[in-house]
Amino acid sequence: MNTKQDYIAVLDSGLGGLSVLRHLRRRMPGERFVYYGDSAHAPYGTRSHAEVEALTMNAAAHLMSYGLKALVVACNTATAAAIIPLRAAYPNLIVVGVEPALKLAADRYPGGSIGVMATPVTLREEKFNRLLQRCASACQVYKIPAPQLVPLIEEGLVDTPIMEQTLHQLLDPYMGRINALVLGCTHFPFASHAMERMLGPSVAVLDGGDGTARETLHRLEKANLLEHGTGEVILENSRNGEAVQSFDLTSLQVPTFNRLYLLLGNKSVVELYPNGDVFEADETFPANIKGIISPTPTNTGLYWGTVNGEIQTMAKDSIVIGGDIEASCKITFNPKTFELTFGERHGWTSLPSIDSYYILGTISGHWQDGEIKEEKAKMRMQGYESGDLRYYTWFPPEGDNVETGMWGSIAAGTFQLKKAGEDSFILWNGTQLTTGSAYDTSKSFPVTAGGAFEIRVYFEGDECTKVSVIGSERTLEFANEQVKANGVTLGNGIDFAGTQLQLKSGTSYIYEGEVELTKGETISSNTVDLSLCAPNKDLFAGSGNANWTLTSSTGKYFIQIDAFSGSSYARPASGYPDAIYMYGWSWAHSQAGTAQNWQVDSALPLVRVGNSFVYEGTCYVFSWGGDVAFILTNPSGETKIELPNVNFDANSNILNGNATHFTLPTVEGYYKVSVDLKDGITISDGNPATVTPNGSGNFTLRYTLQ
């Protein structure tokens, strides 16, 4: 039996439904809401009808645990795909969907022209097209598919050049041709101000959020279920993996977080740690810096910005953090009251250029640099001091000139810090900050991911206390006996599926080991956020989620996790007949991955398909050509037996002149690599071992462009 005190659930593919929640709260301030944003699977608008229906039904089943009297599907795509099965599954529940405000626009502009901007799925669904048919006689309607807007809004890129460029691409063909623009996705109202500026005052921008709120109110009143309490909202998001976030609606208060992050305009991230009801940190801020506050370092889910100088949730304007000078202070944020306070400012004085450090090593983002072994102007760090404290900072310079720029980003590699004009170096021996009088590549700071990172080095007196690599999504900190990656203090081991992966020899934050896994097993870690890692899709499902599921066969697997870059590597721990392995050059595990060059320890696993002797795996092939070989034994084993090419047919592009090599395609892209050994092979003992086919048919090697 439903009661007035039960929750109203609001469901969306991400953050867009918050626009509907605002209308619901305004019309029903005394209600208790639970909001679920499925950002892990956003956008829904590019998925199939069946996928959207399944995701929506799963989310609804989860929300039912709260005790509901109503469910609002605040997503046009999910409404079109799942509203009927939802009502069938929950006949005693008030289920309300959303639909584009097309009828409102048609009534307001009879005989006019209306643009409807929505996801491709919404525009092709039967529900929308029935609505279109009812309104088509009254006005001219233009369908405007806009799948690219949802990811931009999910990432908080509302008031940015890329959003403006995208809107121009979508709307320029309709300038001067439409009277109204109907927003057919609940994400789109977050970009409505940008649309209004572009279209001008003569074009109305309409969304259906208030209509959904009015319908929900009407149905609750009719069922005598309307509540007039103090109001509450619970926010959940499938991407951020944080604890449920609860708010008192009277002032949007009482969130529960493990930590918060201040995301600065220079792309650095400041962690705010809990101290009672507030979150605080001591940090150095550049002059005139701005930022937003988020529960995640990647700004997924809820965030705080400003509107007219007042801090609010999901507000697009940044919070002013720094002053006119480089300064540090204690920053305190109270998420219950939205109060941001600063302690006494501690000013920093710029140091002369002679008092500086230079960055050496292989991290330059300019391909012409190679390894930098001497002082170079563009690699000079700017120093600041305050009393006994000093720090030096450097941002990768913009531009493609090799002497002055490196496109604003660093490459994966290693670096050292050299004091200007002196043979004095700050080094890293794997566990300790140390010094030296010569360039020593064995004692470099490792950086396994490229991007727009700031590098900082901190001193107390003459002692270097910390070296940081700071980015918008990933951070590294090196201190004595302590390495932090993405806010997590690392030790000698990390948990993976209940087994400890050990720190790889010679590294500071890469872990590896063999783990016994069961097919269908859900894999998690209580040490590292697996949502930051991309698993091998040939072996696991769950890319982008906090949990992975093994889709390959039960057995032992070699696992390697880079706690900083988020890269992961996995392969079966056995060889033929369970798996074979490809290595060579001109390919990588992903488009963004490092090109392989006959690296056995990162060979591509090709996993056996069923009971056949067909082996398949997926990789990214570059366009400059290359060749590969296939290993029949565990790549980490002492014995390495390669598959000979003599038994393969002519379509396998056998590389002549080498008995175990095969050519790669020269068209760049993702490929499925398939090796069919027909009836299997026999591997004889001996040194060298011999490999013979068990049948008479030729083997095949196929590369299928994905």
XYZ file of C-alpha atoms in Angstrom:
706
model
C 0.000 0.000 0.000
C 1.520 3.326 -1.096
C 1.673 6.169 1.440
C 2.214 9.922 1.234
C 5.609 9.483 2.892
C 6.929 7.192 0.140
C 9.580 8.463 -2.276
C 9.176 9.788 -5.800
C 11.970 8.345 -7.921
C 13.423 10.322 -10.808
C 15.452 8.318 -13.322
C 17.700 9.510 -16.134
C 20.638 8.361 -18.241
C 22.840 10.894 -16.469
C 22.576 14.454 -15.243
C 19.876 15.672 -17.631
C 16.997 14.632 -15.425
C 18.105 17.173 -12.833
C 16.377 19.730 -15.070
C 13.111 17.831 -14.526
C 13.847 17.453 -10.801
C 14.001 21.244 -10.518
C 10.452 21.531 -11.894
C 9.232 18.727 -9.621
C 10.742 20.372 -6.545
C 9.262 23.737 -7.404
C 5.744 22.316 -7.717
C 6.040 19.794 -4.850
C 8.509 21.187 -2.276
C 7.293 18.884 0.493
C 7.992 15.623 -1.346
C 10.821 13.125 -0.798
C 12.766 12.451 -4.019
C 15.431 9.952 -4.978
C 17.297 10.779 -8.172
C 19.271 8.159 -10.115
C 21.586 9.241 -12.937
C 23.032 6.349 -14.956
C 26.116 8.260 -16.150
C 28.096 5.017 -16.429
C 25.972 4.097 -19.465
C 25.301 7.578 -20.845
C 24.361 8.530 -23.441
C 21.276 6.339 -23.933
C 20.544 8.139 -27.206
C 23.137 6.181 -29.187
C 22.104 2.762 -27.823
C 19.586 0.299 -29.249
C 15.958 0.162 -28.098
C 16.618 -3.152 -26.331
C 19.689 -1.803 -24.496
C 17.824 1.307 -23.293
C 14.862 -0.763 -22.120
C 17.120 -3.154 -20.188
C 19.106 -0.334 -18.539
C 15.913 1.501 -17.570
C 14.279 -1.609 -16.107
C 17.434 -2.408 -14.102
C 17.580 1.144 -12.711
C 13.877 1.032 -11.791
C 14.344 -2.295 -9.997
C 17.166 -0.747 -7.959
C 15.048 2.310 -7.078
C 12.150 0.174 -5.845
C 14.199 -0.655 -2.748
C 13.517 2.873 -1.460
C 9.765 2.349 -1.243
C 8.151 4.351 -4.041
C 4.775 5.849 -4.746
C 5.785 7.294 -8.125
C 8.481 6.910 -10.754
C 9.323 9.755 -13.127
C 11.318 8.666 -16.175
C 13.126 11.965 -16.758
C 14.716 10.889 -20.027
C 13.026 11.108 -23.415
C 14.935 8.128 -24.790
C 14.146 5.922 -21.778
C 10.500 7.031 -21.838
C 10.127 6.020 -25.469
C 11.822 2.651 -24.956
C 10.573 1.552 -21.537
C 7.491 3.419 -20.306
C 5.092 0.638 -21.394
C 7.075 -2.269 -19.835
C 7.575 -0.166 -16.669
C 3.837 0.341 -16.245
C 3.257 -3.354 -16.868
C 5.927 -4.351 -14.325
C 4.705 -1.933 -11.616
C 0.910 -1.610 -11.988
C 0.460 -0.105 -8.484
C 3.038 2.623 -9.104
C 2.402 6.051 -10.640
C 4.732 6.026 -13.667
C 5.183 9.303 -15.538
C 7.378 9.824 -18.586
C 8.545 12.898 -20.435
C 7.911 13.944 -23.959
C 9.125 16.879 -26.042
C 7.019 20.046 -25.683
C 5.991 19.735 -29.333
C 2.264 20.206 -28.706
C 2.977 23.318 -26.641
C 5.075 24.724 -29.499
C 2.463 23.821 -32.132
C -0.303 25.475 -30.098
C 1.813 28.580 -29.537
C 2.945 28.908 -33.190
C 0.122 27.588 -35.447
C 1.300 27.408 -39.041
C 4.887 28.074 -37.920
C 8.082 26.041 -38.066
C 9.367 24.040 -35.109
C 12.759 22.430 -34.604
C 12.911 19.364 -32.349
C 16.393 18.617 -31.008
C 16.717 15.143 -29.502
C 18.790 11.990 -29.494
C 18.565 9.752 -32.584
C 16.762 7.050 -30.589
C 14.048 9.474 -29.423
C 13.497 10.801 -32.951
C 12.985 7.366 -34.443
C 10.833 5.896 -31.642
C 7.163 5.205 -32.356
C 6.016 7.271 -29.368
C 7.631 10.448 -30.679
C 6.443 9.915 -34.219
C 2.839 9.478 -33.038
C 3.189 12.846 -31.298
C 4.705 14.291 -34.476
C 1.777 13.079 -36.580
C -0.699 14.786 -34.236
C 1.140 18.107 -34.589
C 2.340 17.912 -38.196
C -0.825 19.382 -39.641
C -0.500 22.486 -37.485
C 3.130 23.351 -38.211
C 6.318 22.423 -40.076
C 8.571 20.230 -37.910
C 12.317 19.711 -38.425
C 14.041 16.777 -36.694
C 17.494 17.744 -35.368
C 19.426 14.699 -34.079
C 22.019 15.800 -31.507
C 23.803 12.783 -29.941
C 26.965 14.814 -29.379
C 25.390 17.166 -26.810
C 24.823 14.643 -24.010
C 28.515 13.743 -23.471
C 29.455 17.441 -23.473
C 26.825 18.231 -20.828
C 27.793 15.161 -18.760
C 31.379 16.448 -18.727
C 30.282 19.933 -17.631
C 31.327 21.555 -20.950
C 28.223 23.750 -21.186
C 29.637 27.249 -21.509
C 32.689 26.386 -23.604
C 33.971 26.949 -27.160
C 33.375 23.291 -28.052
C 29.711 23.569 -26.994
C 29.302 26.764 -29.045
C 30.941 25.110 -32.059
C 28.709 22.036 -31.705
C 25.541 24.141 -31.418
C 26.501 26.119 -34.510
C 26.892 22.881 -36.455
C 23.456 21.738 -35.297
C 21.479 24.993 -35.475
C 23.019 27.111 -38.239
C 20.939 25.343 -40.961
C 17.754 26.434 -39.144
C 18.637 30.071 -38.410
C 15.784 32.283 -39.551
C 13.634 29.242 -40.397
C 12.117 28.216 -37.037
C 9.853 29.928 -34.519
C 10.681 27.601 -31.661
C 13.233 25.000 -30.668
C 11.845 22.093 -28.651
C 14.360 20.339 -26.420
C 13.631 16.632 -26.691
C 16.252 15.509 -24.176
C 16.309 16.374 -20.489
C 20.050 17.080 -20.685
C 19.565 19.901 -23.171
C 18.037 22.549 -20.818
C 21.476 22.856 -19.215
C 22.653 24.340 -22.526
C 19.485 26.371 -23.161
C 21.135 29.724 -22.391
C 23.756 29.090 -25.061
C 20.997 28.132 -27.518
C 18.990 31.257 -26.695
C 22.018 33.471 -27.281
C 22.634 31.813 -30.632
C 19.016 31.787 -31.877
C 18.108 35.244 -30.596
C 14.950 36.520 -28.846
C 12.635 35.734 -31.767
C 13.004 31.952 -31.257
C 11.480 30.315 -28.171
C 13.445 27.479 -26.541
C 10.991 25.075 -24.896
C 11.413 21.957 -22.752
C 8.831 19.555 -21.357
C 10.099 19.419 -17.758
C 7.332 21.523 -16.246
C 4.671 19.561 -18.106
C 6.052 16.373 -16.554
C 5.981 17.996 -13.099
C 2.359 19.144 -13.565
C 1.293 15.661 -14.658
C 3.033 14.065 -11.658
C 1.387 16.551 -9.294
C -2.035 15.912 -10.840
C -1.738 12.139 -10.495
C -0.498 12.326 -6.900
C -3.395 14.624 -5.970
C -5.863 12.314 -7.680
C -4.482 9.336 -5.705
C -4.446 11.343 -2.440
C -0.670 10.762 -2.148
C 0.649 14.333 -2.167
C 2.998 15.021 0.742
C 3.473 18.450 2.402
C 6.531 17.697 4.552
C 9.946 19.374 4.756
C 11.236 17.750 1.598
C 14.289 15.605 0.898
C 16.302 14.468 -2.084
C 18.760 11.614 -2.464
C 21.155 11.764 -5.385
C 22.727 8.638 -6.844
C 24.989 8.350 -9.855
C 26.260 5.105 -11.296
C 29.565 6.592 -12.447
C 31.095 8.233 -9.425
C 31.040 5.245 -7.091
C 30.619 7.497 -4.068
C 28.236 6.988 -1.202
C 24.643 8.059 -1.727
C 24.349 11.823 -1.508
C 21.383 13.008 0.626
C 20.015 16.560 0.777
C 17.458 18.474 2.804
C 15.523 20.235 0.070
C 14.864 23.356 2.106
C 18.463 24.384 1.587
C 19.958 21.499 -0.372
C 22.016 20.303 2.571
C 23.467 17.263 4.236
C 25.567 15.473 1.598
C 27.639 12.477 2.539
C 31.036 12.224 0.850
C 34.356 10.607 1.607
C 36.166 13.610 0.164
C 35.630 16.496 -2.218
C 37.813 17.950 -4.954
C 38.469 21.498 -6.046
C 38.937 21.416 -9.833
C 40.909 24.496 -10.839
C 40.925 26.305 -14.142
C 44.604 25.452 -14.676
C 43.504 21.775 -14.736
C 45.029 20.983 -11.352
C 43.047 19.169 -8.647
C 43.032 20.012 -4.931
C 41.727 17.370 -2.524
C 39.473 18.545 0.289
C 39.501 16.215 3.296
C 36.665 15.895 5.837
C 37.036 17.586 9.186
C 33.709 17.362 11.006
C 31.022 19.009 8.906
C 33.496 20.719 6.587
C 36.112 19.785 4.012
C 39.427 21.572 4.036
C 42.923 21.690 2.585
C 46.038 23.809 2.672
C 47.116 24.588 -0.864
C 48.900 27.113 -3.040
C 46.754 28.919 -5.580
C 47.900 30.820 -8.666
C 46.765 34.411 -9.075
C 43.149 34.917 -10.201
C 42.406 31.203 -10.414
C 38.846 29.845 -10.600
C 37.377 26.402 -10.112
C 34.431 24.199 -9.153
C 33.920 21.669 -6.357
C 33.008 18.053 -7.148
C 32.753 14.701 -5.296
C 35.039 13.158 -7.945
C 38.386 14.291 -9.412
C 36.904 13.934 -12.907
C 33.739 15.948 -12.212
C 31.290 13.101 -12.795
C 27.946 13.537 -11.103
C 27.165 16.403 -8.742
C 29.216 19.620 -8.642
C 29.113 23.136 -7.163
C 29.698 26.398 -9.009
C 28.247 29.891 -8.751
C 25.242 31.800 -10.036
C 25.552 35.570 -9.628
C 28.350 34.964 -7.133
C 26.292 32.540 -4.991
C 27.435 28.912 -4.691
C 24.840 26.434 -5.950
C 24.702 22.862 -7.192
C 25.152 22.325 -10.946
C 25.926 26.036 -11.414
C 27.980 26.700 -14.530
C 30.123 29.642 -13.331
C 33.336 28.875 -11.450
C 34.164 29.889 -7.885
C 36.909 32.510 -7.531
C 39.680 30.888 -5.489
C 42.869 32.911 -5.834
C 43.574 36.597 -5.467
C 45.746 38.992 -7.404
C 48.958 37.373 -6.229
C 50.230 33.842 -5.924
C 49.054 32.825 -2.474
C 48.264 29.929 -0.186
C 45.650 29.624 2.497
C 43.454 27.122 4.257
C 40.313 26.604 2.200
C 37.183 25.279 3.910
C 33.949 24.173 2.242
C 30.767 23.244 4.094
C 28.504 21.194 1.795
C 25.660 21.582 4.280
C 25.543 25.348 3.934
C 27.498 25.818 0.675
C 29.857 28.165 2.543
C 33.374 28.505 1.142
C 35.825 30.263 3.440
C 39.515 31.075 3.295
C 41.971 31.367 6.100
C 44.601 34.069 6.294
C 46.266 34.437 2.940
C 49.908 33.579 2.779
C 51.509 35.506 -0.071
C 54.236 34.075 -2.298
C 56.982 36.115 -3.906
C 58.297 35.244 -7.345
C 61.915 34.078 -7.434
C 64.344 35.363 -10.078
C 64.957 33.168 -13.095
C 68.425 32.275 -11.830
C 66.751 30.571 -8.859
C 64.853 27.917 -10.745
C 64.823 24.294 -11.791
C 64.754 22.754 -15.246
C 62.886 19.607 -16.257
C 64.969 17.018 -18.091
C 64.035 13.617 -19.466
C 61.658 12.098 -22.001
C 58.321 13.718 -21.142
C 58.423 16.539 -23.703
C 55.252 16.490 -25.771
C 57.147 17.678 -28.860
C 58.308 14.843 -31.086
C 61.488 16.685 -32.093
C 62.792 16.940 -28.550
C 63.577 13.344 -27.863
C 65.367 12.988 -24.536
C 66.250 16.376 -23.023
C 69.566 16.198 -21.132
C 70.376 19.885 -20.670
C 68.669 23.116 -19.616
C 66.103 24.256 -22.155
C 64.214 27.527 -21.796
C 60.760 26.076 -22.306
C 61.382 23.530 -19.528
C 62.243 26.120 -16.853
C 60.180 26.047 -13.658
C 59.030 29.293 -12.044
C 59.864 29.558 -8.365
C 58.005 31.190 -5.454
C 58.944 31.647 -1.814
C 57.267 32.550 1.453
C 59.467 32.536 4.539
C 61.206 29.189 4.749
C 58.939 27.642 2.123
C 59.576 27.441 -1.623
C 57.959 25.769 -4.557
C 58.600 25.617 -8.293
C 55.915 25.093 -10.903
C 55.777 24.388 -14.641
C 53.055 23.982 -17.236
C 53.783 22.467 -20.654
C 53.935 25.455 -23.031
C 51.517 25.842 -25.935
C 52.617 25.923 -29.580
C 54.350 23.607 -32.030
C 57.703 25.415 -32.204
C 60.248 22.978 -30.817
C 62.125 25.747 -28.986
C 59.134 27.311 -27.242
C 56.209 24.878 -27.268
C 54.927 21.342 -26.929
C 51.185 21.706 -27.609
C 50.421 22.227 -23.916
C 50.910 18.592 -22.952
C 53.536 16.157 -21.824
C 54.172 12.653 -23.092
C 54.422 9.507 -21.033
C 58.029 9.113 -19.961
C 60.434 9.993 -17.152
C 61.826 13.248 -15.827
C 64.421 14.694 -13.468
C 64.830 18.159 -11.972
C 68.076 20.083 -12.449
C 68.933 23.242 -10.495
C 69.640 26.156 -12.832
C 73.353 26.596 -13.577
C 74.428 23.791 -11.256
C 75.134 20.071 -11.467
C 72.550 19.420 -8.785
C 69.597 17.103 -9.459
C 66.437 16.058 -7.623
C 65.972 12.345 -8.255
C 63.674 9.448 -7.315
C 65.115 6.058 -6.375
C 61.775 4.276 -6.280
C 60.933 5.027 -2.665
C 62.861 8.186 -1.713
C 63.431 11.717 -2.944
C 67.161 12.042 -3.324
C 69.785 14.307 -4.870
C 72.694 13.734 -7.207
C 75.413 15.539 -9.147
C 74.810 13.889 -12.513
C 71.970 12.995 -14.871
C 70.939 9.459 -13.891
C 68.127 7.820 -15.872
C 67.834 5.012 -13.304
C 66.588 7.546 -10.743
C 63.903 9.365 -12.709
C 60.321 10.220 -11.850
C 58.054 7.970 -13.959
C 54.938 9.333 -15.677
C 52.936 6.689 -17.534
C 50.208 8.949 -18.959
C 50.562 12.048 -21.108
C 48.394 15.145 -21.067
C 48.093 18.704 -19.741
C 49.899 18.113 -16.453
C 51.445 20.682 -14.133
C 54.680 19.651 -12.386
C 55.500 21.106 -8.932
C 58.367 20.616 -6.534
C 58.082 21.717 -2.876
C 60.816 22.680 -0.387
C 61.032 23.369 3.317
C 64.349 25.126 3.744
C 66.833 23.222 1.580
C 64.933 19.929 1.808
C 62.742 18.800 -1.084
C 59.559 17.407 0.486
C 57.320 16.555 -2.461
C 57.180 16.367 -6.259
C 53.696 16.448 -7.806
C 52.297 15.801 -11.265
C 48.867 17.430 -11.361
C 46.181 17.026 -14.030
C 42.444 17.501 -14.316
C 41.783 13.760 -14.142
C 44.931 12.217 -12.705
C 47.511 13.219 -10.111
C 50.808 11.847 -8.814
C 52.691 12.710 -5.642
C 56.211 11.521 -4.797
C 57.391 11.949 -1.208
C 59.712 10.007 1.060
C 58.303 6.506 1.563
C 55.020 7.564 -0.008
C 53.499 7.601 -3.471
C 49.994 8.879 -4.096
C 48.139 8.191 -7.330
C 44.812 9.917 -7.982
C 44.411 10.707 -4.306
C 45.126 7.153 -3.046
C 48.204 6.446 -0.933
C 49.825 3.321 -2.386
C 51.700 0.533 -0.671
C 53.539 -2.610 -1.726
C 50.325 -4.304 -2.837
C 46.828 -3.579 -4.046
C 43.709 -5.711 -3.876
C 42.253 -7.234 -7.049
C 39.410 -9.748 -6.735
C 40.548 -10.633 -3.228
C 44.172 -11.266 -4.263
C 47.106 -8.949 -3.612
C 48.892 -7.718 -6.708
C 52.468 -6.799 -5.822
C 54.411 -3.724 -6.826
C 56.283 -4.475 -10.039
C 60.027 -4.416 -9.565
C 61.575 -1.122 -10.610
C 58.244 0.774 -10.599
C 56.483 3.050 -8.136
C 52.789 2.426 -8.854
C 52.440 -0.500 -11.286
C 51.180 -3.734 -9.727
C 51.042 -7.272 -11.103
C 50.460 -10.885 -10.202
C 48.559 -14.059 -11.011
C 44.942 -14.315 -9.890
C 42.542 -17.267 -9.966
C 39.300 -16.064 -11.597
C 35.955 -17.711 -12.327
C 33.914 -17.060 -15.462
C 31.059 -14.696 -14.636
C 32.833 -13.480 -11.492
C 32.356 -9.824 -10.615
C 35.729 -8.278 -9.894
C 36.318 -5.298 -7.648
C 39.110 -3.694 -5.653
C 39.081 -2.071 -2.240
C 42.353 -0.294 -3.028
C 42.116 1.093 -6.563
C 39.100 2.594 -8.342
C 38.632 0.207 -11.261
C 36.342 2.744 -12.918
C 39.557 4.563 -13.880
C 40.906 1.451 -15.595
C 39.897 0.040 -18.962
C 39.869 -3.785 -18.951
C 40.666 -6.021 -21.920
C 37.262 -6.342 -23.609
C 38.205 -9.756 -24.976
C 38.404 -11.032 -21.388
C 36.168 -8.757 -19.302
C 32.927 -6.813 -19.446
C 32.475 -3.581 -17.537
C 34.613 -0.895 -19.176
C 33.980 2.409 -17.414
C 32.388 0.772 -14.370
C 33.687 0.211 -10.898
C 33.236 -3.550 -11.283
C 34.451 -5.916 -14.001
C 33.045 -9.300 -14.945
C 35.182 -12.104 -16.358
C 33.677 -13.254 -19.664
C 36.532 -15.572 -20.566
C 37.043 -19.071 -19.180
C 37.797 -19.914 -15.556
C 41.484 -20.133 -14.689
C 44.600 -18.249 -13.644
C 45.249 -14.845 -15.160
C 48.236 -12.538 -15.110
C 46.982 -9.055 -14.155
C 48.833 -5.740 -14.289
C 47.339 -2.457 -13.049
C 48.835 1.013 -13.443
C 47.329 2.920 -10.508
C 48.134 6.310 -12.074
C 47.338 6.046 -15.784
C 44.470 3.608 -15.283
C 45.890 1.250 -17.892
C 45.490 -2.432 -17.233
C 46.816 -5.574 -18.832
C 45.507 -9.091 -18.500
C 46.209 -12.430 -20.093
C 45.672 -16.093 -19.223
C 48.572 -17.542 -17.258
C 48.693 -20.625 -19.499
C 49.619 -21.144 -23.148
C 48.328 -23.424 -25.886
C 45.639 -24.901 -26.048
C 43.936 -22.324 -23.755
C 45.459 -19.299 -25.456
C 48.184 -18.077 -27.788
C 49.840 -14.653 -27.797
C 50.715 -12.074 -30.448
C 53.664 -9.714 -30.185
C 55.530 -7.610 -32.713
C 55.413 -3.961 -33.714
C 53.056 -1.360 -35.293
C 50.133 -2.211 -33.000
C 48.822 -1.306 -29.544
C 46.222 -2.578 -27.111
C 44.125 0.559 -27.747
C 44.220 3.601 -30.000
C 45.532 5.686 -27.109
C 47.994 3.010 -26.043
C 51.735 2.839 -26.545
C 52.867 1.249 -29.805
C 54.343 -2.186 -29.174
C 57.842 -3.091 -30.320
C 58.350 -6.820 -29.771
C 57.497 -6.533 -26.078
C 56.830 -10.046 -24.812
C 55.608 -8.895 -21.392
C 52.623 -7.081 -22.987
C 51.759 -9.594 -25.712
C 48.164 -9.650 -26.954
C 46.249 -12.700 -25.678
C 44.236 -14.572 -28.289
C 41.714 -16.662 -26.376
C 40.369 -19.998 -27.513
C 36.823 -19.894 -28.876
C 34.787 -22.716 -27.280
C 36.212 -26.171 -27.979
C 37.629 -25.159 -31.357
C 41.214 -24.321 -32.134
C 40.279 -20.805 -33.173
C 41.975 -18.030 -31.190
C 40.769 -14.411 -31.171
C 41.817 -11.072 -29.730
C 41.387 -7.371 -30.503
C 44.040 -4.690 -30.964
C 44.661 -1.345 -32.662
C 46.881 -1.434 -35.756
C 48.788 1.654 -36.934
C 49.150 2.626 -40.558
C 52.888 2.316 -41.038
C 52.929 -1.474 -41.449
C 54.621 -4.036 -39.271
C 54.945 -7.700 -38.532
C 54.053 -9.998 -35.660
C 54.650 -13.490 -34.353
C 52.499 -15.800 -32.236
C 53.749 -17.349 -28.993
C 52.391 -20.763 -27.993
C 53.660 -20.668 -24.415
C 53.044 -18.349 -21.468
C 54.922 -15.138 -22.464
C 56.357 -14.821 -18.955
C 57.740 -18.357 -19.055
C 61.355 -19.269 -19.692
C 60.555 -21.116 -22.911
C 59.192 -19.115 -25.860
C 57.874 -21.241 -28.734
C 56.627 -19.339 -31.793
C 54.069 -20.588 -34.301
C 55.673 -21.322 -37.717
C 54.018 -19.828 -40.803
C 54.669 -22.736 -43.164
C 51.257 -24.347 -42.548
C 49.202 -21.159 -43.228
C 47.339 -20.464 -46.469
C 48.237 -17.663 -48.870
C 45.494 -15.364 -47.566
C 47.317 -15.110 -44.282
C 49.804 -12.539 -45.623
C 52.800 -14.574 -44.553
C 55.948 -12.498 -44.318
C 58.506 -14.247 -46.485
C 61.995 -14.574 -45.189
C 61.139 -15.294 -41.582
C 59.670 -18.622 -40.585
C 57.495 -17.269 -37.733
C 56.496 -13.774 -38.844
C 53.266 -12.442 -40.342
C 52.498 -9.025 -41.810
C 49.955 -6.617 -40.317
C 47.369 -4.609 -42.312
C 48.397 -1.105 -43.386
C 44.932 0.436 -42.933
C 44.787 1.957 -39.440
C 42.044 0.896 -37.019
C 40.793 -1.662 -34.509
C 41.071 -5.265 -35.735
C 39.901 -8.633 -34.549
C 42.833 -10.988 -34.973
C 41.713 -14.567 -35.602
C 44.055 -17.562 -35.886
C 42.423 -20.863 -36.905
C 44.649 -23.863 -36.170
C 42.013 -26.267 -37.614
C 42.532 -29.610 -35.828
C 45.160 -28.236 -33.475
C 48.889 -28.738 -33.216
C 51.454 -30.957 -31.519
C 54.469 -29.414 -29.788
C 57.349 -31.840 -29.463
C 59.960 -31.779 -26.759
C 63.397 -30.654 -27.765
C 65.524 -27.572 -28.187
C 64.292 -26.139 -30.397
C 60.777 -27.590 -30.084
C 58.951 -28.517 -33.286
C 55.353 -27.587 -34.053
C 53.301 -29.780 -36.397
C 49.607 -29.674 -37.408
C 47.280 -32.440 -36.245
C 45.310 -32.331 -39.511
C 45.897 -31.735 -43.222
C 44.103 -28.396 -43.703
C 46.000 -25.123 -43.908
C 45.805 -22.787 -40.955
C 44.389 -19.274 -41.463
C 45.143 -15.839 -40.058
C 42.492 -13.166 -40.514
C 42.460 -9.456 -39.586
C 38.906 -8.109 -39.496
C 38.511 -4.326 -39.309
C 36.039 -3.481 -36.558
